Amino acid sequence: MSSSRGRRARSGRPRSARDIELRTVQEEEAFRRELERQFKPLFDKHGNQGVLVTELQDELDETGIINTIPEDRLDILLEKADRDGDSYITFAEFINMMTRDGVLSKKERTAMTRFVGGVINNIVPEYMKEDFLEHYTCCPPPIFMVVISIIEIIVFVIYAMQLKDTNDPVTATSGVPLYSPFIYKPSRRYEAWRYFTYLLIHQGYMHLVGNLIFQLLLGLPLEIVHKWWRVLIVYFCGVIAGSLAHSLTDHNVALAGASGGCYALIGAHLASVVVNWSEMNHECCDGNPIRFLLSAPVRLTVLLLLAGLDTANAVYRRFFDPAGGNIGITAHMGGLIAGLFLGIAVMKNINEKPWEKNVGWVTLALFLVFVSFSIFFNGLYNGYPETDWTACCP
């Protein structure tokens, strides 16, 4: 009994100051190891120079961290973290700020741990800001263009099977399912999804193959640099802008095909050339043929030739070739303008200058004005065919 009471007495005694200090040191060491695991690879991407203080401040101001650390307090903390005063925060300086006694409260430390990693990951390292080719990477892989192309092929094959034994079978240049709920029809404008889903319908397999080659050759390089989510935004907005532009000019003509999205990719490439001109020309005249062929002037020339030749072919087929059909030229132009205007605002600008940011806001506003005008025009103009309220599918 006495032995048992002795064990209870020893287990119930208060811990000494040394025990508490030892626990705190162990926790701090564990915290330091976690910081090194989480943040060192991110800082390593920026080299020995570290992360620019002003960029870190600007990026953090856009996150939820200011709900915990007020903006003024955050700026002071980051400026003090730059202990050598070179305007950059290295990994060692960051660790010192996070672990030094009396600098951060527990809530502030938690907020820093939560937000700083994602912000640093989004900041372009200084050595990459001068060289556009440094941004070609397959991480994450370019998946959007592949996925949307596969979907277009599947839809085409399904409708080709349905049309096989009809009076309008699928051939190289004909065979379109006019009954499809996907195709854009002027008489069914109230079915708003058609302004988007018409990209899934193609008139003949040459129409499909041409668009697939077009979007894969243009879209995959864009995804490798600008990542799939930016390309997705531009492509889909180009599709919508293409059908809206078509609805303004060809009031009685149905629309099918992904040309609006394809031309949006051309516009996005043009936008990328505009905002990354100097970065694309990095060391382009130093004798490296690859750098020369990927320089801004060469890219611009190729893009303008591609757009010009395809547009000229579309104009010829629309107005001078009796078998050319009613090609939606304005859908092409709508997609091109959407890609250019949105591309300046959305696509990656690896060394954004103030004027480029301002131009991006202006072009975004112009795109939204065009979309708004087109929606009102479609609702108020009386020159469209009579609305078809019958069931859309047989």
PDB file of C-alpha atoms in Angstrom, residues 219-323:
ATOM      1  CA  GLY A 219      -3.280  24.271 -77.223  1.00  0.00           C
ATOM      2  CA  LEU A 220      -0.701  21.816 -75.910  1.00  0.00           C
ATOM      3  CA  PRO A 221       2.229  24.295 -76.042  1.00  0.00           C
ATOM      4  CA  LEU A 222       0.024  26.842 -74.285  1.00  0.00           C
ATOM      5  CA  GLU A 223      -0.822  24.364 -71.533  1.00  0.00           C
ATOM      6  CA  ILE A 224       2.833  23.451 -70.998  1.00  0.00           C
ATOM      7  CA  VAL A 225       3.643  27.085 -70.151  1.00  0.00           C
ATOM      8  CA  HIS A 226       0.374  28.615 -68.958  1.00  0.00           C
ATOM      9  CA  LYS A 227      -1.205  25.465 -67.435  1.00  0.00           C
ATOM     10  CA  TRP A 228      -4.476  23.787 -68.339  1.00  0.00           C
ATOM     11  CA  TRP A 229      -6.858  25.921 -66.242  1.00  0.00           C
ATOM     12  CA  ARG A 230      -5.860  29.139 -68.025  1.00  0.00           C
ATOM     13  CA  VAL A 231      -6.214  27.490 -71.427  1.00  0.00           C
ATOM     14  CA  LEU A 232      -9.608  26.090 -70.389  1.00  0.00           C
ATOM     15  CA  ILE A 233     -10.869  29.572 -69.484  1.00  0.00           C
ATOM     16  CA  VAL A 234      -9.685  31.129 -72.743  1.00  0.00           C
ATOM     17  CA  TYR A 235     -10.873  28.229 -74.926  1.00  0.00           C
ATOM     18  CA  PHE A 236     -14.388  28.068 -73.495  1.00  0.00           C
ATOM     19  CA  CYS A 237     -14.770  31.858 -73.493  1.00  0.00           C
ATOM     20  CA  GLY A 238     -13.644  31.826 -77.125  1.00  0.00           C
ATOM     21  CA  VAL A 239     -16.327  29.251 -77.919  1.00  0.00           C
ATOM     22  CA  ILE A 240     -19.000  31.450 -76.323  1.00  0.00           C
ATOM     23  CA  ALA A 241     -17.671  34.623 -77.947  1.00  0.00           C
ATOM     24  CA  GLY A 242     -17.656  32.851 -81.308  1.00  0.00           C
ATOM     25  CA  SER A 243     -21.326  31.883 -81.138  1.00  0.00           C
ATOM     26  CA  LEU A 244     -22.311  35.317 -79.849  1.00  0.00           C
ATOM     27  CA  ALA A 245     -20.445  37.043 -82.678  1.00  0.00           C
ATOM     28  CA  HIS A 246     -22.045  34.650 -85.173  1.00  0.00           C
ATOM     29  CA  SER A 247     -25.499  35.393 -83.757  1.00  0.00           C
ATOM     30  CA  LEU A 248     -24.958  39.119 -84.362  1.00  0.00           C
ATOM     31  CA  THR A 249     -24.192  38.751 -88.071  1.00  0.00           C
ATOM     32  CA  ASP A 250     -25.635  35.461 -89.354  1.00  0.00           C
ATOM     33  CA  HIS A 251     -29.141  35.672 -87.946  1.00  0.00           C
ATOM     34  CA  ASN A 252     -30.508  32.725 -89.921  1.00  0.00           C
ATOM     35  CA  VAL A 253     -27.555  30.328 -89.939  1.00  0.00           C
ATOM     36  CA  ALA A 254     -26.911  27.427 -87.573  1.00  0.00           C
ATOM     37  CA  LEU A 255     -23.412  26.981 -86.159  1.00  0.00           C
ATOM     38  CA  ALA A 256     -21.322  23.892 -85.423  1.00  0.00           C
ATOM     39  CA  GLY A 257     -17.656  23.188 -84.726  1.00  0.00           C
ATOM     40  CA  ALA A 258     -14.906  24.196 -82.307  1.00  0.00           C
ATOM     41  CA  SER A 259     -13.445  26.945 -84.487  1.00  0.00           C
ATOM     42  CA  GLY A 260     -14.280  29.667 -81.956  1.00  0.00           C
ATOM     43  CA  GLY A 261     -12.181  27.858 -79.361  1.00  0.00           C
ATOM     44  CA  CYS A 262      -9.395  27.169 -81.869  1.00  0.00           C
ATOM     45  CA  TYR A 263      -9.161  30.827 -82.821  1.00  0.00           C
ATOM     46  CA  ALA A 264      -9.198  31.752 -79.148  1.00  0.00           C
ATOM     47  CA  LEU A 265      -5.987  29.724 -78.850  1.00  0.00           C
ATOM     48  CA  ILE A 266      -4.435  31.846 -81.617  1.00  0.00           C
ATOM     49  CA  GLY A 267      -5.524  34.958 -79.725  1.00  0.00           C
ATOM     50  CA  ALA A 268      -4.047  33.574 -76.506  1.00  0.00           C
ATOM     51  CA  HIS A 269      -0.724  32.966 -78.248  1.00  0.00           C
ATOM     52  CA  LEU A 270      -0.782  36.532 -79.553  1.00  0.00           C
ATOM     53  CA  ALA A 271      -1.533  37.825 -76.056  1.00  0.00           C
ATOM     54  CA  SER A 272       1.347  35.792 -74.638  1.00  0.00           C
ATOM     55  CA  VAL A 273       3.700  37.271 -77.230  1.00  0.00           C
ATOM     56  CA  VAL A 274       2.550  40.804 -76.374  1.00  0.00           C
ATOM     57  CA  VAL A 275       3.026  40.540 -72.597  1.00  0.00           C
ATOM     58  CA  ASN A 276       6.146  38.332 -72.715  1.00  0.00           C
ATOM     59  CA  TRP A 277       7.929  39.945 -75.661  1.00  0.00           C
ATOM     60  CA  SER A 278      11.280  40.650 -74.002  1.00  0.00           C
ATOM     61  CA  GLU A 279      11.258  37.341 -72.097  1.00  0.00           C
ATOM     62  CA  MET A 280      10.693  35.379 -75.336  1.00  0.00           C
ATOM     63  CA  ASN A 281      13.660  37.184 -76.905  1.00  0.00           C
ATOM     64  CA  HIS A 282      16.046  36.205 -74.089  1.00  0.00           C
ATOM     65  CA  GLU A 283      19.361  35.186 -75.713  1.00  0.00           C
ATOM     66  CA  CYS A 284      17.533  34.572 -79.008  1.00  0.00           C
ATOM     67  CA  CYS A 285      20.407  36.017 -81.057  1.00  0.00           C
ATOM     68  CA  ASP A 286      23.229  34.121 -79.323  1.00  0.00           C
ATOM     69  CA  GLY A 287      23.436  31.373 -81.936  1.00  0.00           C
ATOM     70  CA  ASN A 288      20.940  28.905 -80.474  1.00  0.00           C
ATOM     71  CA  PRO A 289      18.535  27.976 -83.337  1.00  0.00           C
ATOM     72  CA  ILE A 290      15.796  26.782 -80.946  1.00  0.00           C
ATOM     73  CA  ARG A 291      15.781  30.093 -79.079  1.00  0.00           C
ATOM     74  CA  PHE A 292      15.647  31.958 -82.386  1.00  0.00           C
ATOM     75  CA  LEU A 293      12.748  29.876 -83.715  1.00  0.00           C
ATOM     76  CA  LEU A 294      10.836  30.402 -80.450  1.00  0.00           C
ATOM     77  CA  SER A 295      11.547  34.126 -80.257  1.00  0.00           C
ATOM     78  CA  ALA A 296       8.709  36.636 -80.186  1.00  0.00           C
ATOM     79  CA  PRO A 297       9.061  37.961 -83.787  1.00  0.00           C
ATOM     80  CA  VAL A 298       9.095  34.424 -85.240  1.00  0.00           C
ATOM     81  CA  ARG A 299       6.103  33.368 -83.142  1.00  0.00           C
ATOM     82  CA  LEU A 300       4.192  36.493 -84.152  1.00  0.00           C
ATOM     83  CA  THR A 301       4.934  35.936 -87.850  1.00  0.00           C
ATOM     84  CA  VAL A 302       3.820  32.293 -87.740  1.00  0.00           C
ATOM     85  CA  LEU A 303       0.624  33.125 -85.816  1.00  0.00           C
ATOM     86  CA  LEU A 304      -0.352  35.944 -88.176  1.00  0.00           C
ATOM     87  CA  LEU A 305       0.318  33.759 -91.221  1.00  0.00           C
ATOM     88  CA  LEU A 306      -1.722  30.915 -89.750  1.00  0.00           C
ATOM     89  CA  ALA A 307      -4.646  33.145 -88.847  1.00  0.00           C
ATOM     90  CA  GLY A 308      -4.453  35.043 -92.138  1.00  0.00           C
ATOM     91  CA  LEU A 309      -4.335  31.975 -94.373  1.00  0.00           C
ATOM     92  CA  ASP A 310      -7.139  30.188 -92.546  1.00  0.00           C
ATOM     93  CA  THR A 311      -9.301  33.316 -92.562  1.00  0.00           C
ATOM     94  CA  ALA A 312      -8.653  33.853 -96.275  1.00  0.00           C
ATOM     95  CA  ASN A 313      -9.654  30.233 -96.943  1.00  0.00           C
ATOM     96  CA  ALA A 314     -12.833  30.691 -94.889  1.00  0.00           C
ATOM     97  CA  VAL A 315     -13.724  33.913 -96.733  1.00  0.00           C
ATOM     98  CA  TYR A 316     -13.167  32.238-100.105  1.00  0.00           C
ATOM     99  CA  ARG A 317     -15.298  29.232 -99.215  1.00  0.00           C
ATOM    100  CA  ARG A 318     -18.044  31.431 -97.783  1.00  0.00           C
ATOM    101  CA  PHE A 319     -18.384  33.932-100.628  1.00  0.00           C
ATOM    102  CA  PHE A 320     -16.794  32.397-103.756  1.00  0.00           C
ATOM    103  CA  ASP A 321     -17.124  28.604-103.474  1.00  0.00           C
ATOM    104  CA  PRO A 322     -20.680  27.370-104.123  1.00  0.00           C
ATOM    105  CA  ALA A 323     -19.930  24.124-102.255  1.00  0.00           C
TER     106      ALA A 323
END
